Coordinates of C-alpha atoms in Angstrom, one line a residue:
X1008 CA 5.6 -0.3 38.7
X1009 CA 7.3 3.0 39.9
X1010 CA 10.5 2.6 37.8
X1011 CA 11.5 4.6 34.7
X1012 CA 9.7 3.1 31.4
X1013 CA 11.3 2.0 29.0
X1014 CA 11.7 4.0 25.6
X1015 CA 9.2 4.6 22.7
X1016 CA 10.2 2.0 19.9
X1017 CA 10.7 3.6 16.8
X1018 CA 8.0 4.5 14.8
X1019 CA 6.5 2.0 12.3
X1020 CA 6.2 2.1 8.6
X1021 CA 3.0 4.6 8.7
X1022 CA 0.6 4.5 5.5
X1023 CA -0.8 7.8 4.3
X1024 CA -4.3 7.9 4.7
X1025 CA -6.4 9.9 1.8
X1026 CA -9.3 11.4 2.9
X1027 CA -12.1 11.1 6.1
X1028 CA -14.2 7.9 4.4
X1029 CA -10.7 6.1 4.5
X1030 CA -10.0 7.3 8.2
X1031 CA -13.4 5.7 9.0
X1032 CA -12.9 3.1 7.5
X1033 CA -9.4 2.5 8.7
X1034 CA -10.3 3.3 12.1
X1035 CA -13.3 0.6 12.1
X1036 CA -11.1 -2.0 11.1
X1037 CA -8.5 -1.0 14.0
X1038 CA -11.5 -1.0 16.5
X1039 CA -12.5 -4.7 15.3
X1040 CA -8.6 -5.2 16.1
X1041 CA -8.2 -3.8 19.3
X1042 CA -11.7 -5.5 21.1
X1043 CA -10.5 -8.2 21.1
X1044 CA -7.8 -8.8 24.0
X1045 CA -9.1 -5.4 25.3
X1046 CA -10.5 -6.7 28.8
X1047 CA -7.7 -9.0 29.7
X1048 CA -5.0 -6.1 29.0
X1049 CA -7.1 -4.1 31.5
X1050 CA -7.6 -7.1 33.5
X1051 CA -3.6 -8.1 33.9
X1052 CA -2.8 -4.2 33.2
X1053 CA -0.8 -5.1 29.9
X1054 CA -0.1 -2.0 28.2
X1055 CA -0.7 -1.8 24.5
X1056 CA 2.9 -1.1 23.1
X1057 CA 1.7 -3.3 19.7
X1058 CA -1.7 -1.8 19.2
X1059 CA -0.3 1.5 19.7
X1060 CA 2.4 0.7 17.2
X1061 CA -0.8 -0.1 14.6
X1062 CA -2.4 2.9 15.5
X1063 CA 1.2 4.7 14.3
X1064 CA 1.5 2.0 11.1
X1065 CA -2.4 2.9 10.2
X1066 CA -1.4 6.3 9.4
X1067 CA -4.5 7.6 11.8
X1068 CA -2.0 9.4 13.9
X1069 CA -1.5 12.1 10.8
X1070 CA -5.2 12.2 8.9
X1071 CA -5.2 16.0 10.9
X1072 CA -2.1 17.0 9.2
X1073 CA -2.8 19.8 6.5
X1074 CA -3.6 19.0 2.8
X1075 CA -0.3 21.3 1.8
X1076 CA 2.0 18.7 3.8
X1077 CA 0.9 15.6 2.8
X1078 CA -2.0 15.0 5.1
X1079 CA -5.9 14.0 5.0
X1080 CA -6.7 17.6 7.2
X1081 CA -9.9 15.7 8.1
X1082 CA -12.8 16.9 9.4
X1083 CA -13.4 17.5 13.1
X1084 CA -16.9 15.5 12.7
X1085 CA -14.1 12.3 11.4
X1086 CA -11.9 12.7 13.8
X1087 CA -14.5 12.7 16.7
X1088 CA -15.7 9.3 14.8
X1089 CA -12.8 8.0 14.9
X1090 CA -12.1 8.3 18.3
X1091 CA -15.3 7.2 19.2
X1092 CA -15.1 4.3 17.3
X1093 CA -11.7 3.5 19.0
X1094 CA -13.4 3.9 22.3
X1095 CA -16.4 1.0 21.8
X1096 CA -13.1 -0.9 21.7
X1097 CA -11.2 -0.2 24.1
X1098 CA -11.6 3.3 26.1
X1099 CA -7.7 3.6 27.2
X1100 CA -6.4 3.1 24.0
X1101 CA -8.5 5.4 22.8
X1102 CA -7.4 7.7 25.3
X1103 CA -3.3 7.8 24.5
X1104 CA -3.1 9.5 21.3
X1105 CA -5.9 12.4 22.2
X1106 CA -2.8 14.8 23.3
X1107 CA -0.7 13.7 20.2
X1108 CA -4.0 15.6 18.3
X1109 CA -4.2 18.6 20.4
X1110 CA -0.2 19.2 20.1
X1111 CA -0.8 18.8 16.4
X1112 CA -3.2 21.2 16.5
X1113 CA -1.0 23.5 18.5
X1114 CA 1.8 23.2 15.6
X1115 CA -1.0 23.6 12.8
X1116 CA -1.6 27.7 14.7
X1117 CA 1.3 28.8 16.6
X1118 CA 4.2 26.9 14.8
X1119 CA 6.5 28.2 12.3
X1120 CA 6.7 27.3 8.8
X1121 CA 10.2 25.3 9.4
X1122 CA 8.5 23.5 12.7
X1123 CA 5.7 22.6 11.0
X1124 CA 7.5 21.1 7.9
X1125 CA 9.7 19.4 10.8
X1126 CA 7.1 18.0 12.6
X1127 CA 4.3 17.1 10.3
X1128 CA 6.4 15.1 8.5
X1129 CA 7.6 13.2 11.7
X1130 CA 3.6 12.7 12.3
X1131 CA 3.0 11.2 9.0
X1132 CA 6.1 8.5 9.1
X1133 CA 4.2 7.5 12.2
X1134 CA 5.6 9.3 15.2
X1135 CA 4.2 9.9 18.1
X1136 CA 3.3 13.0 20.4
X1137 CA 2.5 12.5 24.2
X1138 CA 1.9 15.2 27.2
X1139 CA 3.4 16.7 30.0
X1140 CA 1.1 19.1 31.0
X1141 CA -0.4 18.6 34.5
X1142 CA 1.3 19.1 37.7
X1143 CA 0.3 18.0 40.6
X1144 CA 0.2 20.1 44.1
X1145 CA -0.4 23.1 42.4
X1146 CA -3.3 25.6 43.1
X1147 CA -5.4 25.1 40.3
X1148 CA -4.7 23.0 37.0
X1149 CA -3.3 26.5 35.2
X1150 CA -0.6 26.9 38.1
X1151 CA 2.0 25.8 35.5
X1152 CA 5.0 25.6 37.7
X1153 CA 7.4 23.9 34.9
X1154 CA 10.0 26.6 33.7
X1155 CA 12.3 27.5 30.2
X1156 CA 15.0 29.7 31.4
X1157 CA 18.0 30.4 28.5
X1158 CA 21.0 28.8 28.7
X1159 CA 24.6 30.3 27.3
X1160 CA 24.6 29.0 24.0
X1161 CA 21.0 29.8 23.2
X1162 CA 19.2 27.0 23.9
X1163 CA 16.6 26.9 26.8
X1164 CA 17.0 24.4 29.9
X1165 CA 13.6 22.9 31.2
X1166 CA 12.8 21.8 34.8
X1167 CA 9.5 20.5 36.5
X1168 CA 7.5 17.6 36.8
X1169 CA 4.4 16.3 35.3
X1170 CA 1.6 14.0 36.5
X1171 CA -1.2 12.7 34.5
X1172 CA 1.1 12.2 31.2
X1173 CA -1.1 9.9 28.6
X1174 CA 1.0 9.0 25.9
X1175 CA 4.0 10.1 27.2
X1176 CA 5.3 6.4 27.3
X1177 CA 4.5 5.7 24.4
X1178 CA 5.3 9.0 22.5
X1179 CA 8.7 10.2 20.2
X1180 CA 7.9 13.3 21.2
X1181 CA 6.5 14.9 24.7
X1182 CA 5.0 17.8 24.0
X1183 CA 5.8 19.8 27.4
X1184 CA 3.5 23.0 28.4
X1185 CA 6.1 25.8 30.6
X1186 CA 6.4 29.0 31.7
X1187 CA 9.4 31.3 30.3
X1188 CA 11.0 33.9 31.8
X1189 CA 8.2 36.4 31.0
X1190 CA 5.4 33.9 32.5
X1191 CA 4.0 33.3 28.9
X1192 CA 2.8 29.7 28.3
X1193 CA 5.1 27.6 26.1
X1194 CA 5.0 24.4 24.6
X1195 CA 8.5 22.3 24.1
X1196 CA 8.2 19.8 21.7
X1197 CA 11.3 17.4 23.8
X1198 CA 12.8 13.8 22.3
X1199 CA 11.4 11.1 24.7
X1200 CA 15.6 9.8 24.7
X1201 CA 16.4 13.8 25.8
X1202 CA 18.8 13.5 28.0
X1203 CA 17.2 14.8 32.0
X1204 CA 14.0 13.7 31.3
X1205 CA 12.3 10.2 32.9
X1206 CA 9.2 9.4 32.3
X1207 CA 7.8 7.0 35.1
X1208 CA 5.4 4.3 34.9
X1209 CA 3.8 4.9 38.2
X1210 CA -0.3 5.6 37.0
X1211 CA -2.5 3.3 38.7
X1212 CA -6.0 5.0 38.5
X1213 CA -8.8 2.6 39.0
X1214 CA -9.8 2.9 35.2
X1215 CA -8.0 3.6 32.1
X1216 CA -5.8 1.0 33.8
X1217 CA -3.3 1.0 30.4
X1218 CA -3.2 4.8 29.5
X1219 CA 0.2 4.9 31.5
X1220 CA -0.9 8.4 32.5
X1221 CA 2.4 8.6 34.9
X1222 CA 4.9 10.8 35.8
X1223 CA 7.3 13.0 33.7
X1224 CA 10.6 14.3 35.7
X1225 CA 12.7 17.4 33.7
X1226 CA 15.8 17.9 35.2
X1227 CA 17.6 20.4 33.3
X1228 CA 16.7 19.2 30.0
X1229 CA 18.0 21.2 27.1
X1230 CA 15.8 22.5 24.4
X1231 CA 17.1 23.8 21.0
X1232 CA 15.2 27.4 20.8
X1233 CA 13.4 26.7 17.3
X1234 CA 11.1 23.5 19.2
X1235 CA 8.9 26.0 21.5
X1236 CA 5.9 27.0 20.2
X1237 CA 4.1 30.2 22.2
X1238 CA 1.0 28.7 23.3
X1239 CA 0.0 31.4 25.0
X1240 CA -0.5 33.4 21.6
X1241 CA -3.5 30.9 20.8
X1242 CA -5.3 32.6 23.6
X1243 CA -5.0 35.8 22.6
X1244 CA -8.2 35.8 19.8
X1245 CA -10.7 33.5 18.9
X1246 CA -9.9 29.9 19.2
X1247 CA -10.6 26.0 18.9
X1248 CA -7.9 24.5 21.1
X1249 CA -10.0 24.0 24.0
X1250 CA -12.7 23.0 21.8
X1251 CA -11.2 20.8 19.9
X1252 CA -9.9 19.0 22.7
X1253 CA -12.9 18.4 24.2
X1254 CA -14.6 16.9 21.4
X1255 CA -12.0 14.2 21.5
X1256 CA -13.2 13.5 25.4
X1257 CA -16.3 13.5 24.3
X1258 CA -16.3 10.8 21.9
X1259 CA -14.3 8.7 24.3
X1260 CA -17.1 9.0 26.6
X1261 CA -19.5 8.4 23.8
X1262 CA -17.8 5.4 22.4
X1263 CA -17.9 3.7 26.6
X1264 CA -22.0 4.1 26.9
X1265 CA -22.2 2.4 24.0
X1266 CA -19.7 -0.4 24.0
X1267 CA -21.2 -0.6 27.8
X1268 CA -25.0 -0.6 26.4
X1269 CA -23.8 -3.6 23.5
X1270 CA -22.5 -5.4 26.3
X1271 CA -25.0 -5.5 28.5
X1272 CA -28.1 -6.4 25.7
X1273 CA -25.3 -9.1 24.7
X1274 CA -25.0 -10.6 28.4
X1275 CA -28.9 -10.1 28.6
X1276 CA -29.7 -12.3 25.2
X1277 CA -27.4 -14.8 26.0
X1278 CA -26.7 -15.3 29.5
X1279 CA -29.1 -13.4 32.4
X1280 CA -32.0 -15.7 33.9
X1281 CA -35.3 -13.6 33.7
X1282 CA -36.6 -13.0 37.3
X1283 CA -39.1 -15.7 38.3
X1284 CA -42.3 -12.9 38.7
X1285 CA -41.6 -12.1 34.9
X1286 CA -43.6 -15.2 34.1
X1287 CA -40.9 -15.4 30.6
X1288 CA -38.5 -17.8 29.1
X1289 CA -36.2 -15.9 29.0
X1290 CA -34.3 -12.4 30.5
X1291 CA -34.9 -10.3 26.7
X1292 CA -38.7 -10.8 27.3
X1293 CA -38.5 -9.2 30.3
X1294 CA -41.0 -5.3 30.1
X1295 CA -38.9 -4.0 32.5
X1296 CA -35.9 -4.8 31.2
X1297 CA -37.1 -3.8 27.4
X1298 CA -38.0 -0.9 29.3
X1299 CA -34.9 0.4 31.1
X1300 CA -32.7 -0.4 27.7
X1301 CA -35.0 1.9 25.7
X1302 CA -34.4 4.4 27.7
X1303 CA -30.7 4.2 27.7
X1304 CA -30.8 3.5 24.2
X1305 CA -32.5 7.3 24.2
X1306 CA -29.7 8.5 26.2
X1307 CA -27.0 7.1 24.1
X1308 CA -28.6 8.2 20.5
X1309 CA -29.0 11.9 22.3
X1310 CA -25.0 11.7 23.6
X1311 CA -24.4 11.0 19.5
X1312 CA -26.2 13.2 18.3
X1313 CA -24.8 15.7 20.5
X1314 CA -21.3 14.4 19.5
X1315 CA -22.4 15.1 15.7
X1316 CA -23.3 18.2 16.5
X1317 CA -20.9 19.5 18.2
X1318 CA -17.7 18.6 15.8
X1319 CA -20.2 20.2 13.1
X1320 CA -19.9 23.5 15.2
X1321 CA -15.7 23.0 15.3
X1322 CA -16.0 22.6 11.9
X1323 CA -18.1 25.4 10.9
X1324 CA -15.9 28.1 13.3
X1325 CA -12.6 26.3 11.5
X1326 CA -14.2 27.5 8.1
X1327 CA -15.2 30.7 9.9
X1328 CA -13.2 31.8 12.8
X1329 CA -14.4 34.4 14.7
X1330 CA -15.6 34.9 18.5
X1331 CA -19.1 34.3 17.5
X1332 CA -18.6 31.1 15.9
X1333 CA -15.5 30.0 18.2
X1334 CA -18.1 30.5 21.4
X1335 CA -20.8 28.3 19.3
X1336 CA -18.4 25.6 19.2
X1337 CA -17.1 25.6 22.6
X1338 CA -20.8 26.0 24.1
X1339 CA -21.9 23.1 21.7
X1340 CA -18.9 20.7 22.8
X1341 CA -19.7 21.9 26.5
X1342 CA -23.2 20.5 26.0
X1343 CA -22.1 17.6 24.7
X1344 CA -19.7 16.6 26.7
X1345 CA -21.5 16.9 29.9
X1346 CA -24.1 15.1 28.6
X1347 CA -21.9 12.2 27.1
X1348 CA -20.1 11.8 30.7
X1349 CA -23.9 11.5 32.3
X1350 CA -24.4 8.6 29.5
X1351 CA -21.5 7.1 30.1
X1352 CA -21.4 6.7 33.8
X1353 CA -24.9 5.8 34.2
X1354 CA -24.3 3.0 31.2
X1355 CA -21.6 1.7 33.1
X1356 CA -23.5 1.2 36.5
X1357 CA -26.8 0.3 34.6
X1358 CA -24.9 -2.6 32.6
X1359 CA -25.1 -4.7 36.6
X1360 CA -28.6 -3.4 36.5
X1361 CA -29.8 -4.9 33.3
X1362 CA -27.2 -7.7 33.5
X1363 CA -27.8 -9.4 36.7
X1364 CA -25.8 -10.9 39.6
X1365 CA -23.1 -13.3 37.6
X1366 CA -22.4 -9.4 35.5
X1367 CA -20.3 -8.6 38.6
X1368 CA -17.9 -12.1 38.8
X1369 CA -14.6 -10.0 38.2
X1370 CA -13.1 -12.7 35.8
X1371 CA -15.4 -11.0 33.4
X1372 CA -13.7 -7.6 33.5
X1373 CA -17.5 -5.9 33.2
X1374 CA -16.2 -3.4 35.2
X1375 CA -14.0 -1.9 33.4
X1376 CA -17.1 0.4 31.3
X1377 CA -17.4 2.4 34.5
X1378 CA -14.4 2.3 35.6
X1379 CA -12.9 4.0 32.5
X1380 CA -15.7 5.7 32.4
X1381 CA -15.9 7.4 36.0
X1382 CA -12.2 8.2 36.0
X1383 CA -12.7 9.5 32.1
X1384 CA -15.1 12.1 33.5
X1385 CA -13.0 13.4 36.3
X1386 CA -10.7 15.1 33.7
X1387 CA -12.3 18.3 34.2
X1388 CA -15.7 19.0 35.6
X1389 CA -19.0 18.9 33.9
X1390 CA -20.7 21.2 36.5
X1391 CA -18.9 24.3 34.7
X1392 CA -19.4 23.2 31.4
X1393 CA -23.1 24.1 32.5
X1394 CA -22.7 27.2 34.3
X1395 CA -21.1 28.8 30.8
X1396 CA -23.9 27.0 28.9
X1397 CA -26.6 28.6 31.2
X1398 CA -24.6 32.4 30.7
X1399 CA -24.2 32.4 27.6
X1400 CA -28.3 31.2 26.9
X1401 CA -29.0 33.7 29.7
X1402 CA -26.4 37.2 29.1
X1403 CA -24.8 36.0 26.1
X1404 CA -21.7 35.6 27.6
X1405 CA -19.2 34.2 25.7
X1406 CA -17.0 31.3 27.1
X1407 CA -13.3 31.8 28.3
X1408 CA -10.7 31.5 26.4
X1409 CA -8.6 29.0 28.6
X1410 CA -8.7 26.0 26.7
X1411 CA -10.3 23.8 28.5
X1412 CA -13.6 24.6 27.1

């Protein structure tokens, strides 16, 4: 489980996808797709090399790629759908290409015109972008301790090593966030074959069991100068990177309460005994369970809701940039993603709840809702999300610009 993975298989055939109502659509059908099989890949821990390669073949992975290259340049409100709707199927598949957005994103800002006519097209024939961003052992998840430093012949040498890397297995490209020489944030967009760099199947959280959210080991690997994009420049004015990348949590988190909620009224209709006080036929007749599923069918409607709202808000500071409208967005993705996290967890426990006794045999893989969604939620905590909710209702304070927000 520790050893070196094996190499991203070339990119499929990718179709070009038009506009956001055939994303939607395009993503629905996937979701269909990928359900089924979903619980035994988490189950045995099979990871989902062929439904990642349909992801790539669907042409989803480039629906954010500007209209002047070729792409859909979807709406933020479509692309938190379609993650969503990835999600209800299977929450760590959903999870894997979320960096391969946010790097596109990255390009779409800070890259040049030559990088982004490089790379855009490699995202349309279906390529992939992973991570290597974390670190582990640092002081704080901005301790970047990955370094470029310039070689002789002008290209940059890069050494470090990540943790945490979804996608990176799976991925063409690994996007790797470094410090130069100054201390400025960089991103290297590095060949998963590069020469120095491993990337090591060693991820086994207790959810998201198939992200293959291991390690990524740099050992000198060499960088051609014109694949770093500053990143730190994206920080520097008003911005949706942190934003953006949030909503995409978000709607994972969304898409577990309610594949977690259809589960359990499923199990409940055709499988749970009613309790013998009840004085009912059957489980569904149940008040208290009728009850208790109306009012997590209230807390999943308000976590979509929220979602909606929230990618309206990216999408009205991408028409509109400006600190005003970038802080909207980042306070309204704040709200709804610790509110989505709250759904999903409690979705997940409630499921054994509603469900009953034989809901916990393991051969079921029931489970897995709050597994992927407790360790989902850990990605960065929902407790600060409210304290720059509560500032900025209370001062005005605008949120930081550190991207994770």
């Amino acid at each position: 489980m520790s050893a070196p993975a094996r190499t991203a298989a070339a990119a499929p055939p990718a179709q070009l996808i038009a506009d956001d109502t055939e994303a939607l659509a395009v993503a629905a059908r996937l979701a269909a797709e990928f359900r089924t099989g979903a619980a035994e890949r988490d189950r045995e821990r099979r990871l989902p090399h062929a439904e990642v390669d349909r992801l790539s073949g669907s042409g989803l992975l480039g629906i954010t790629v500007p209209a002047d290259h070729g792409g859909a340049d979807v709406s933020a409100e479509t692309l938190a759908e379609v993650f969503r709707l990835l999600a209800t199927a299977d929450p760590s598949l959903a999870q894997i290409p979320q960096s391969h957005f946010v790097y596109t994103g990255v390009l779409r800002r800070q890259g040049t015109p030559a990088q982004q006519e490089f790379f855009f097209r490699e995202i349309l024939a279906g390529r992939r972008l992973g991570n290597a961003q974390s670190e582990a052992g640092t002081r704080h998840i901005q301790d970047i301790r990955t370094r470029l430093t310039p070689a002789a012949d002008g290209s940059l040498l890069l050494t470090g090593v990540k943790h945490y890397s979804t996608g990176a297995l799976f991925a063409h490209w690994i996007p790797v966030l470094a410090r130069a020489e100054d201390d400025t944030l960089q991103v290297a967009y590095v060949p998963r074959d590069a020469p120095g760099l491993t990337v090591v199947d060693d991820w086994d959280g207790m959810g998201q069991r198939t992200t293959a959210s291991g390690t990524v080991r740099l050992e000198r690997v060499r960088v051609p100068a014109d694949r770093v994009v500053p990143h730190h420049l994206t920080f520097q004015g008003p911005q949706l990177h942190g934003a953006t990348a949030q909503l995409l949590h978000t709607a994972i988190d969304t898409g577990i309460a309610a594949a977690a909620l259809e589960e359990a009224a499923a199990f409940v209709r055709t499988r749970s005994r009613p309790w013998f006080e009840s004085g009912f036929e059957t489980a569904a007749e149940d008040p208290l369970l009728i009850q208790r599923f109306g009012e997590l069918g209230i807390q999943l409607r308000a976590a979509e809701a929220l979602l909606v709202a929230a990618a309206r808000a990216v999408d009205a500071a991408t028409a509109d940039l400006t600190d005003d409208t970038a802080a909207e967005a980042s306070i309204a993705v704040a709200a709804a993603k610790a509110y989505a996290g709250t759904a999903a967890v409690d979705t997940g426990s409630a499921l054994f709840e509603l469900a009953g006794t034989r809901a916990a045999l393991d051969g079921l893989g029931l489970h897995r809702y709050w597994r992927d969604a407790r360790t989902h939620t850990l990605h960065d905590p929902a407790r600060w999300k409210v304290q720059h909710i509560g500032r900025h209702l209370l001062n005005g304070t605008r949120p930081p610009r550190h991207g994770l927000l």
